[in-house]
PDB file of C-alpha atoms and ligand atoms in Angstrom:
ATOM      1  CA  MET A   1     124.833  89.073 133.068  1.00 45.00           C
ATOM      2  CA  LEU A   2     122.738  91.499 134.584  1.00 44.00           C
ATOM      3  CA  PRO A   3     126.133  92.521 137.398  1.00 45.00           C
ATOM      4  CA  LEU A   4     127.901  93.087 133.975  1.00 44.00           C
ATOM      5  CA  LEU A   5     125.066  94.922 132.021  1.00 42.00           C
ATOM      6  CA  CYS A   6     125.456  97.351 135.324  1.00 39.00           C
ATOM      7  CA  ALA A   7     128.649  97.828 134.972  1.00 42.00           C
ATOM      8  CA  CYS A   8     128.792  98.921 131.646  1.00 39.00           C
ATOM      9  CA  LEU A   9     126.404 101.127 132.419  1.00 41.00           C
ATOM     10  CA  LEU A  10     127.919 102.647 135.209  1.00 40.00           C
ATOM     11  CA  LEU A  11     130.767 103.068 132.395  1.00 41.00           C
ATOM     12  CA  VAL A  12     129.279 104.564 130.320  1.00 40.00           C
ATOM     13  CA  ALA A  13     127.276 106.841 132.232  1.00 41.00           C
ATOM     14  CA  GLY A  14     130.578 108.001 133.752  1.00 39.00           C
ATOM     15  CA  ALA A  15     131.685 108.656 130.610  1.00 40.00           C
ATOM     16  CA  SER A  16     129.070 110.760 129.128  1.00 41.00           C
ATOM     17  CA  GLY A  17     129.031 112.671 132.869  1.00 39.00           C
ATOM     18  CA  GLY A  18     132.412 113.454 133.462  1.00 37.00           C
ATOM     19  CA  SER A  19     134.010 115.914 130.460  1.00 37.00           C
ATOM     20  CA  ASP A  20     132.337 119.207 131.275  1.00 39.00           C
ATOM     21  CA  VAL A  21     130.309 118.711 134.405  1.00 38.00           C
ATOM     22  CA  SER A  22     129.098 122.656 133.599  1.00 40.00           C
ATOM     23  CA  ASP A  23     127.128 121.186 130.824  1.00 42.00           C
ATOM     24  CA  ALA A  24     124.967 118.554 132.280  1.00 45.00           C
ATOM     25  CA  SER A  25     122.207 120.969 132.781  1.00 46.00           C
ATOM     26  CA  CYS A  26     122.474 122.226 128.696  1.00 46.00           C
ATOM     27  CA  ASN A  27     121.142 119.627 125.994  1.00 51.00           C
ATOM     28  CA  MET A  28     119.910 116.666 128.369  1.00 56.00           C
ATOM     29  CA  GLU A  29     117.898 115.127 125.881  1.00 56.00           C
ATOM     30  CA  GLU A  30     120.209 114.670 123.639  1.00 52.00           C
ATOM     31  CA  GLN A  31     122.653 113.238 126.576  1.00 57.00           C
ATOM     32  CA  ILE A  32     119.681 111.241 126.988  1.00 51.00           C
ATOM     33  CA  ARG A  33     119.912 110.311 123.510  1.00 53.00           C
ATOM     34  CA  ASP A  34     123.942 109.683 123.481  1.00 56.00           C
ATOM     35  CA  LEU A  35     123.423 107.580 126.798  1.00 55.00           C
ATOM     36  CA  GLN A  36     120.603 105.397 125.201  1.00 59.00           C
ATOM     37  CA  ALA A  37     122.683 104.626 121.534  1.00 54.00           C
ATOM     38  CA  LYS A  38     125.326 103.504 123.823  1.00 58.00           C
ATOM     39  CA  VAL A  39     123.510 100.617 126.429  1.00 51.00           C
ATOM     40  CA  THR A  40     121.787  99.307 122.868  1.00 50.00           C
ATOM     41  CA  GLU A  41     125.095  98.451 121.262  1.00 53.00           C
ATOM     42  CA  ILE A  42     126.681  97.242 124.835  1.00 48.00           C
ATOM     43  CA  LEU A  43     123.334  95.434 124.901  1.00 49.00           C
ATOM     44  CA  GLN A  44     124.033  93.956 121.666  1.00 48.00           C
ATOM     45  CA  VAL A  45     127.296  93.076 122.474  1.00 45.00           C
ATOM     46  CA  VAL A  46     126.349  91.141 125.974  1.00 45.00           C
ATOM     47  CA  THR A  47     123.207  89.784 124.252  1.00 45.00           C
ATOM     48  CA  GLY A  48     125.851  87.784 121.135  1.00 45.00           C
ATOM     49  CA  GLN A  49     124.346  89.906 118.457  1.00 47.00           C
ATOM     50  CA  ARG A  50     126.905  91.586 117.024  1.00 45.00           C
ATOM     51  CA  ALA A  51     128.202  88.288 116.647  1.00 43.00           C
ATOM     52  CA  ALA A  52     125.101  86.274 116.335  1.00 43.00           C
ATOM     53  CA  GLY A  53     125.769  87.363 111.801  1.00 42.00           C
ATOM     54  CA  GLY A  54     129.112  84.512 111.727  1.00 43.00           C
ATOM     55  CA  GLY A  55     130.673  87.845 110.193  1.00 45.00           C
ATOM     56  CA  GLY A  56     133.554  87.760 113.643  1.00 51.00           C
ATOM     57  CA  PRO A  57     133.580  89.406 115.816  1.00 60.00           C
ATOM     58  CA  ASP A  58     132.218  92.433 113.873  1.00 84.00           C
ATOM     59  CA  ALA A  59     129.033  92.149 112.047  1.00 92.00           C
ATOM     60  CA  THR A  60     128.861  96.140 111.587  1.00 97.00           C
ATOM     61  CA  LEU A  61     127.874  96.849 107.847  1.00 98.00           C
ATOM     62  CA  HIS A  62     127.597 100.777 106.786  1.00 98.00           C
ATOM     63  CA  ALA A  63     126.586 101.814 103.440  1.00 98.00           C
ATOM     64  CA  SER A  64     127.031 105.060 101.357  1.00 98.00           C
ATOM     65  CA  CYS A  65     125.215 107.514  99.201  1.00 98.00           C
ATOM     66  CA  HIS A  66     125.656 109.844  97.686  1.00 98.00           C
ATOM     67  CA  VAL A  67     122.676 112.507  96.454  1.00 98.00           C
ATOM     68  CA  ARG A  68     122.381 114.012  93.425  1.00 98.00           C
ATOM     69  CA  PRO A  69     120.509 116.493  91.990  1.00 98.00           C
ATOM     70  CA  SER A  70     118.075 114.496  89.587  1.00 98.00           C
ATOM     71  CA  SER A  71     119.659 114.853  86.023  1.00 98.00           C
ATOM     72  CA  THR A  72     115.670 115.319  84.712  1.00 97.00           C
ATOM     73  CA  LEU A  73     115.072 118.509  87.191  1.00 96.00           C
ATOM     74  CA  ASP A  74     114.827 121.814  85.680  1.00 93.00           C
ATOM     75  CA  ALA A  75     117.824 124.289  86.025  1.00 90.00           C
ATOM     76  CA  ALA A  76     115.845 126.842  87.798  1.00 92.00           C
ATOM     77  CA  ALA A  77     114.694 123.870  90.916  1.00 95.00           C
ATOM     78  CA  PRO A  78     116.859 123.413  94.181  1.00 96.00           C
ATOM     79  CA  GLN A  79     120.133 121.661  93.330  1.00 98.00           C
ATOM     80  CA  VAL A  80     120.730 119.655  96.215  1.00 98.00           C
ATOM     81  CA  THR A  81     123.840 117.382  97.121  1.00 98.00           C
ATOM     82  CA  GLY A  82     124.833 115.214 100.052  1.00 98.00           C
ATOM     83  CA  LEU A  83     125.533 112.263 101.300  1.00 98.00           C
ATOM     84  CA  VAL A  84     123.660 109.621 103.766  1.00 98.00           C
ATOM     85  CA  LEU A  85     125.345 107.350 105.774  1.00 98.00           C
ATOM     86  CA  PHE A  86     123.935 103.998 107.343  1.00 98.00           C
ATOM     87  CA  ARG A  87     125.678 101.547 110.854  1.00 98.00           C
ATOM     88  CA  GLN A  88     123.941  98.757 111.527  1.00 98.00           C
ATOM     89  CA  LEU A  89     126.210  96.923 114.544  1.00 97.00           C
ATOM     90  CA  ALA A  90     124.680  93.711 113.015  1.00 95.00           C
ATOM     91  CA  PRO A  91     121.922  92.028 111.084  1.00 93.00           C
ATOM     92  CA  GLY A  92     118.826  92.204 112.363  1.00 93.00           C
ATOM     93  CA  ALA A  93     119.511  95.687 114.090  1.00 96.00           C
ATOM     94  CA  ARG A  94     117.759  98.977 114.259  1.00 97.00           C
ATOM     95  CA  LEU A  95     119.540 101.046 111.327  1.00 98.00           C
ATOM     96  CA  GLU A  96     121.257 104.283 112.134  1.00 98.00           C
ATOM     97  CA  ALA A  97     122.039 106.947 109.982  1.00 98.00           C
ATOM     98  CA  PHE A  98     123.174 111.241 109.010  1.00 98.00           C
ATOM     99  CA  PHE A  99     121.448 112.429 106.900  1.00 98.00           C
ATOM    100  CA  GLU A 100     124.121 116.111 105.144  1.00 98.00           C
ATOM    101  CA  MET A 101     122.544 118.094 102.388  1.00 98.00           C
ATOM    102  CA  GLU A 102     122.590 121.779 101.216  1.00 98.00           C
ATOM    103  CA  GLY A 103     121.338 123.014  98.036  1.00 98.00           C
ATOM    104  CA  PHE A 104     117.742 123.381  99.095  1.00 98.00           C
ATOM    105  CA  GLN A 105     115.679 127.273  98.635  1.00 95.00           C
ATOM    106  CA  ALA A 106     116.530 128.648 101.475  1.00 92.00           C
ATOM    107  CA  GLU A 107     112.731 130.140 103.037  1.00 91.00           C
ATOM    108  CA  PRO A 108     112.951 132.794 106.231  1.00 92.00           C
ATOM    109  CA  ASN A 109     110.712 130.490 108.047  1.00 91.00           C
ATOM    110  CA  GLY A 110     113.046 127.151 107.422  1.00 93.00           C
ATOM    111  CA  SER A 111     110.866 124.377 105.334  1.00 95.00           C
ATOM    112  CA  SER A 112     110.667 120.416 106.150  1.00 97.00           C
ATOM    113  CA  HIS A 113     111.473 117.736 102.921  1.00 98.00           C
ATOM    114  CA  ALA A 114     110.780 114.022 102.657  1.00 98.00           C
ATOM    115  CA  ILE A 115     113.414 111.240 102.309  1.00 98.00           C
ATOM    116  CA  HIS A 116     112.093 108.215 101.306  1.00 98.00           C
ATOM    117  CA  VAL A 117     113.843 104.698 100.332  1.00 99.00           C
ATOM    118  CA  HIS A 118     112.732 103.808  97.215  1.00 99.00           C
ATOM    119  CA  GLN A 119     112.222 100.129  95.708  1.00 98.00           C
ATOM    120  CA  PHE A 120     115.065 100.635  92.331  1.00 98.00           C
ATOM    121  CA  GLY A 121     118.748 101.952  92.305  1.00 98.00           C
ATOM    122  CA  ASP A 122     117.940 103.197  88.461  1.00 98.00           C
ATOM    123  CA  LEU A 123     118.530 106.205  87.852  1.00 98.00           C
ATOM    124  CA  SER A 124     118.792 106.751  84.292  1.00 98.00           C
ATOM    125  CA  GLN A 125     116.058 108.946  84.132  1.00 98.00           C
ATOM    126  CA  GLY A 126     117.091 110.888  87.163  1.00 98.00           C
ATOM    127  CA  CYS A 127     115.389 109.627  90.006  1.00 98.00           C
ATOM    128  CA  ASP A 128     112.132 109.648  88.271  1.00 98.00           C
ATOM    129  CA  SER A 129     113.312 105.823  88.143  1.00 98.00           C
ATOM    130  CA  THR A 130     113.411 104.693  91.281  1.00 98.00           C
ATOM    131  CA  GLY A 131     110.387 103.057  91.114  1.00 98.00           C
ATOM    132  CA  PRO A 132     107.956 103.314  94.131  1.00 98.00           C
ATOM    133  CA  HIS A 133     108.680 103.771  97.442  1.00 98.00           C
ATOM    134  CA  TYR A 134     110.270 100.403  99.041  1.00 98.00           C
ATOM    135  CA  ASN A 135     107.709  98.327 100.261  1.00 98.00           C
ATOM    136  CA  PRO A 136     108.413  94.714 100.261  1.00 98.00           C
ATOM    137  CA  LEU A 137     106.469  93.752 103.134  1.00 98.00           C
ATOM    138  CA  SER A 138     102.991  94.973 100.881  1.00 98.00           C
ATOM    139  CA  VAL A 139     101.653  97.728 103.740  1.00 98.00           C
ATOM    140  CA  GLN A 140     100.569 101.490 103.669  1.00 98.00           C
ATOM    141  CA  HIS A 141     103.254 104.571 103.836  1.00 98.00           C
ATOM    142  CA  PRO A 142     103.678 105.828 106.109  1.00 98.00           C
ATOM    143  CA  GLN A 143     105.296 102.399 107.774  1.00 98.00           C
ATOM    144  CA  HIS A 144     107.793 100.881 104.618  1.00 98.00           C
ATOM    145  CA  PRO A 145     111.094 100.577 106.279  1.00 98.00           C
ATOM    146  CA  GLY A 146     112.687 103.278 104.050  1.00 98.00           C
ATOM    147  CA  ASP A 147     110.059 105.827 105.719  1.00 98.00           C
ATOM    148  CA  PHE A 148     112.526 107.951 106.875  1.00 98.00           C
ATOM    149  CA  GLY A 149     110.298 110.974 107.582  1.00 98.00           C
ATOM    150  CA  ASN A 150     110.459 114.726 107.863  1.00 98.00           C
ATOM    151  CA  PHE A 151     114.110 116.825 107.411  1.00 98.00           C
ATOM    152  CA  ALA A 152     113.213 120.665 108.336  1.00 98.00           C
ATOM    153  CA  VAL A 153     115.552 122.737 106.576  1.00 97.00           C
ATOM    154  CA  ARG A 154     117.471 125.401 107.766  1.00 95.00           C
ATOM    155  CA  ASP A 155     119.546 127.938 105.672  1.00 95.00           C
ATOM    156  CA  GLY A 156     118.881 125.519 103.050  1.00 97.00           C
ATOM    157  CA  GLY A 157     120.872 122.399 104.698  1.00 97.00           C
ATOM    158  CA  LEU A 158     120.050 120.137 106.524  1.00 97.00           C
ATOM    159  CA  TRP A 159     122.447 117.906 109.153  1.00 95.00           C
ATOM    160  CA  LYS A 160     120.682 114.891 111.619  1.00 96.00           C
ATOM    161  CA  TYR A 161     121.349 112.142 112.882  1.00 97.00           C
ATOM    162  CA  ARG A 162     118.498 109.490 113.457  1.00 98.00           C
ATOM    163  CA  PRO A 163     119.172 106.067 115.500  1.00 97.00           C
ATOM    164  CA  GLY A 164     116.385 103.304 115.192  1.00 98.00           C
ATOM    165  CA  LEU A 165     115.584 103.042 111.667  1.00 98.00           C
ATOM    166  CA  ALA A 166     113.164  99.856 110.039  1.00 97.00           C
ATOM    167  CA  ALA A 167     116.282  99.715 107.292  1.00 98.00           C
ATOM    168  CA  SER A 168     118.513  97.080 107.327  1.00 98.00           C
ATOM    169  CA  LEU A 169     121.846  96.795 105.029  1.00 98.00           C
ATOM    170  CA  SER A 170     121.326  92.468 105.165  1.00 97.00           C
ATOM    171  CA  GLY A 171     118.708  89.950 104.516  1.00 96.00           C
ATOM    172  CA  PRO A 172     116.194  89.554 102.394  1.00 96.00           C
ATOM    173  CA  TYR A 173     115.012  93.185 102.474  1.00 97.00           C
ATOM    174  CA  SER A 174     117.789  95.043 102.177  1.00 98.00           C
ATOM    175  CA  ILE A 175     117.934  98.671 100.997  1.00 98.00           C
ATOM    176  CA  VAL A 176     121.086  98.118  99.758  1.00 98.00           C
ATOM    177  CA  GLY A 177     120.988  98.492  95.716  1.00 98.00           C
ATOM    178  CA  ARG A 178     118.111 100.891  96.401  1.00 99.00           C
ATOM    179  CA  ALA A 179     117.661 104.851  96.073  1.00 99.00           C
ATOM    180  CA  VAL A 180     117.053 107.253  99.037  1.00 99.00           C
ATOM    181  CA  VAL A 181     114.789 109.778  97.792  1.00 99.00           C
ATOM    182  CA  VAL A 182     115.280 114.123  98.969  1.00 98.00           C
ATOM    183  CA  HIS A 183     111.515 115.483  97.974  1.00 98.00           C
ATOM    184  CA  ALA A 184     110.395 119.029  97.566  1.00 97.00           C
ATOM    185  CA  GLY A 185     107.616 118.787  99.761  1.00 97.00           C
ATOM    186  CA  GLU A 186     107.002 117.277 103.115  1.00 98.00           C
ATOM    187  CA  ASP A 187     105.719 113.417 104.034  1.00 98.00           C
ATOM    188  CA  ASP A 188     101.480 113.732 105.336  1.00 98.00           C
ATOM    189  CA  LEU A 189     102.619 110.562 107.002  1.00 98.00           C
ATOM    190  CA  GLY A 190      99.787 108.938 105.839  1.00 98.00           C
ATOM    191  CA  ARG A 191      97.458 111.492 107.593  1.00 98.00           C
ATOM    192  CA  GLY A 192      96.517 113.200 103.864  1.00 98.00           C
ATOM    193  CA  GLY A 193      93.280 111.342 103.321  1.00 97.00           C
ATOM    194  CA  ASN A 194      93.681 110.749  99.526  1.00 98.00           C
ATOM    195  CA  PRO A 195      94.677 106.877  97.881  1.00 98.00           C
ATOM    196  CA  ALA A 196      98.483 108.755  97.871  1.00 98.00           C
ATOM    197  CA  SER A 197      98.995 109.368 101.047  1.00 98.00           C
ATOM    198  CA  LEU A 198      98.922 106.168 102.149  1.00 98.00           C
ATOM    199  CA  GLU A 199     101.286 105.125  99.302  1.00 98.00           C
ATOM    200  CA  ASN A 200     104.220 107.796  98.951  1.00 98.00           C
ATOM    201  CA  GLY A 201     103.147 110.699 102.406  1.00 98.00           C
ATOM    202  CA  ASN A 202     102.211 113.359  98.785  1.00 98.00           C
ATOM    203  CA  ALA A 203     106.107 114.755  99.623  1.00 98.00           C
ATOM    204  CA  GLY A 204     106.229 116.161  95.526  1.00 97.00           C
ATOM    205  CA  ARG A 205     108.308 115.750  93.137  1.00 97.00           C
ATOM    206  CA  ARG A 206     111.977 114.230  93.808  1.00 98.00           C
ATOM    207  CA  LEU A 207     114.958 116.807  94.054  1.00 98.00           C
ATOM    208  CA  ALA A 208     118.065 114.929  93.681  1.00 98.00           C
ATOM    209  CA  CYS A 209     118.293 111.417  95.433  1.00 98.00           C
ATOM    210  CA  CYS A 210     121.635 108.195  95.167  1.00 99.00           C
ATOM    211  CA  VAL A 211     122.188 104.732  95.578  1.00 99.00           C
ATOM    212  CA  VAL A 212     123.136 102.556  98.607  1.00 98.00           C
ATOM    213  CA  GLY A 213     126.229 100.879  97.816  1.00 98.00           C
ATOM    214  CA  LEU A 214     128.254  98.739 100.482  1.00 98.00           C
ATOM    215  CA  CYS A 215     131.378 100.894 102.308  1.00 98.00           C
ATOM    216  CA  GLY A 216     133.855 100.828 105.230  1.00 98.00           C
ATOM    217  CA  PRO A 217     133.824 101.911 108.686  1.00 98.00           C
ATOM    218  CA  ALA A 218     136.300 105.597 107.198  1.00 98.00           C
ATOM    219  CA  PRO A 219     133.426 108.357 106.901  1.00 98.00           C
ATOM    220  CA  TRP A 220     130.571 106.849 109.357  1.00 98.00           C
ATOM    221  CA  ALA A 221     134.215 107.430 111.765  1.00 98.00           C
ATOM    222  CA  ARG A 222     134.503 110.626 110.029  1.00 98.00           C
ATOM    223  CA  GLN A 223     130.852 112.075 110.125  1.00 97.00           C
ATOM    224  CA  ALA A 224     130.893 111.007 114.069  1.00 96.00           C
ATOM    225  CA  GLN A 225     133.409 112.577 115.377  1.00 97.00           C
ATOM    226  CA  GLU A 226     132.166 116.009 113.085  1.00 95.00           C
ATOM    227  CA  HIS A 227     128.719 115.143 114.663  1.00 93.00           C
ATOM    228  CA  ALA A 228     130.520 115.190 118.242  1.00 94.00           C
ATOM    229  CA  GLU A 229     132.205 117.943 117.232  1.00 95.00           C
ATOM    230  CA  ARG A 230     129.457 120.392 115.863  1.00 91.00           C
ATOM    231  CA  LYS A 231     127.542 119.521 119.375  1.00 90.00           C
ATOM    232  CA  LYS A 232     130.093 120.107 121.653  1.00 94.00           C
ATOM    233  CA  ARG A 233     130.294 123.317 120.215  1.00 94.00           C
ATOM    234  CA  ARG A 234     125.909 124.018 119.708  1.00 89.00           C
ATOM    235  CA  ARG A 235     126.217 123.237 123.735  1.00 92.00           C
ATOM    236  CA  GLU A 236     128.586 125.552 125.005  1.00 93.00           C
ATOM    237  CA  SER A 237     126.899 128.601 122.686  1.00 91.00           C
ATOM    238  CA  GLU A 238     123.953 127.325 123.848  1.00 88.00           C
ATOM    239  CA  CYS A 239     125.003 127.518 127.664  1.00 84.00           C
ATOM    240  CA  LYS A 240     126.973 131.150 126.730  1.00 82.00           C
ATOM    241  CA  ALA A 241     124.020 132.144 125.652  1.00 82.00           C
ATOM    242  CA  ALA A 242     121.784 130.875 129.181  1.00 75.00           C
TER     243      ALA A 242
HETATM  244 CU1  LIG B 301     109.524 109.270  98.395  1.00 86.92          CU
HETATM  245 ZN1  LIG B 302     106.431 104.665 102.657  1.00 86.92          ZN
END
């Protein structure tokens, strides 16, 4: 198995480094992250994790969540809309996600907003009826499976890929049918020194939310393609500026 893995790693290294040599010194960190994601994927294939779910040769799960402003907000509040996409290569594997949102208040130095999975997919009272953080193992914040942390907003929007998330799209602790909630404030990550900090990170009002639902692979493929193109453009402009 080891020789096979080595061959795979060489292939990956060749595939990701061969296209534009001039970019090699730019954004090394980002390229390493890409590489890590690919290696993880290969490892899962090699160790048979992807087939372990019994869902055939490709047990990959996808989900989407269309973010809409909370219906209980006053009209003057920021109207945040967007899309969150999830992919899980196999049951039990770490989750990956794309977060894309706009409509935040544009602040000169940007702002930071907490995003979590809340217990219920009930939007009857806007985002207020989604309950507390989804906490199936009765642990403290920020150890909940859907504690995605803080997201930096620039010019009123955010666009982020996050791998390695603890939440799952299958099994007894699935987040499917539950809500993703976007907050007005920053998550203090349990360091706020009060009881609320260990429950919800004192992240403030619920600006926008959505219910996670399973979907096909197409939205993820589109987003991944767009993400790759954006990153390439950014690398090119950074290299030109350097
Ligand atoms: Cu929350
Ligand atoms: Zn939490």
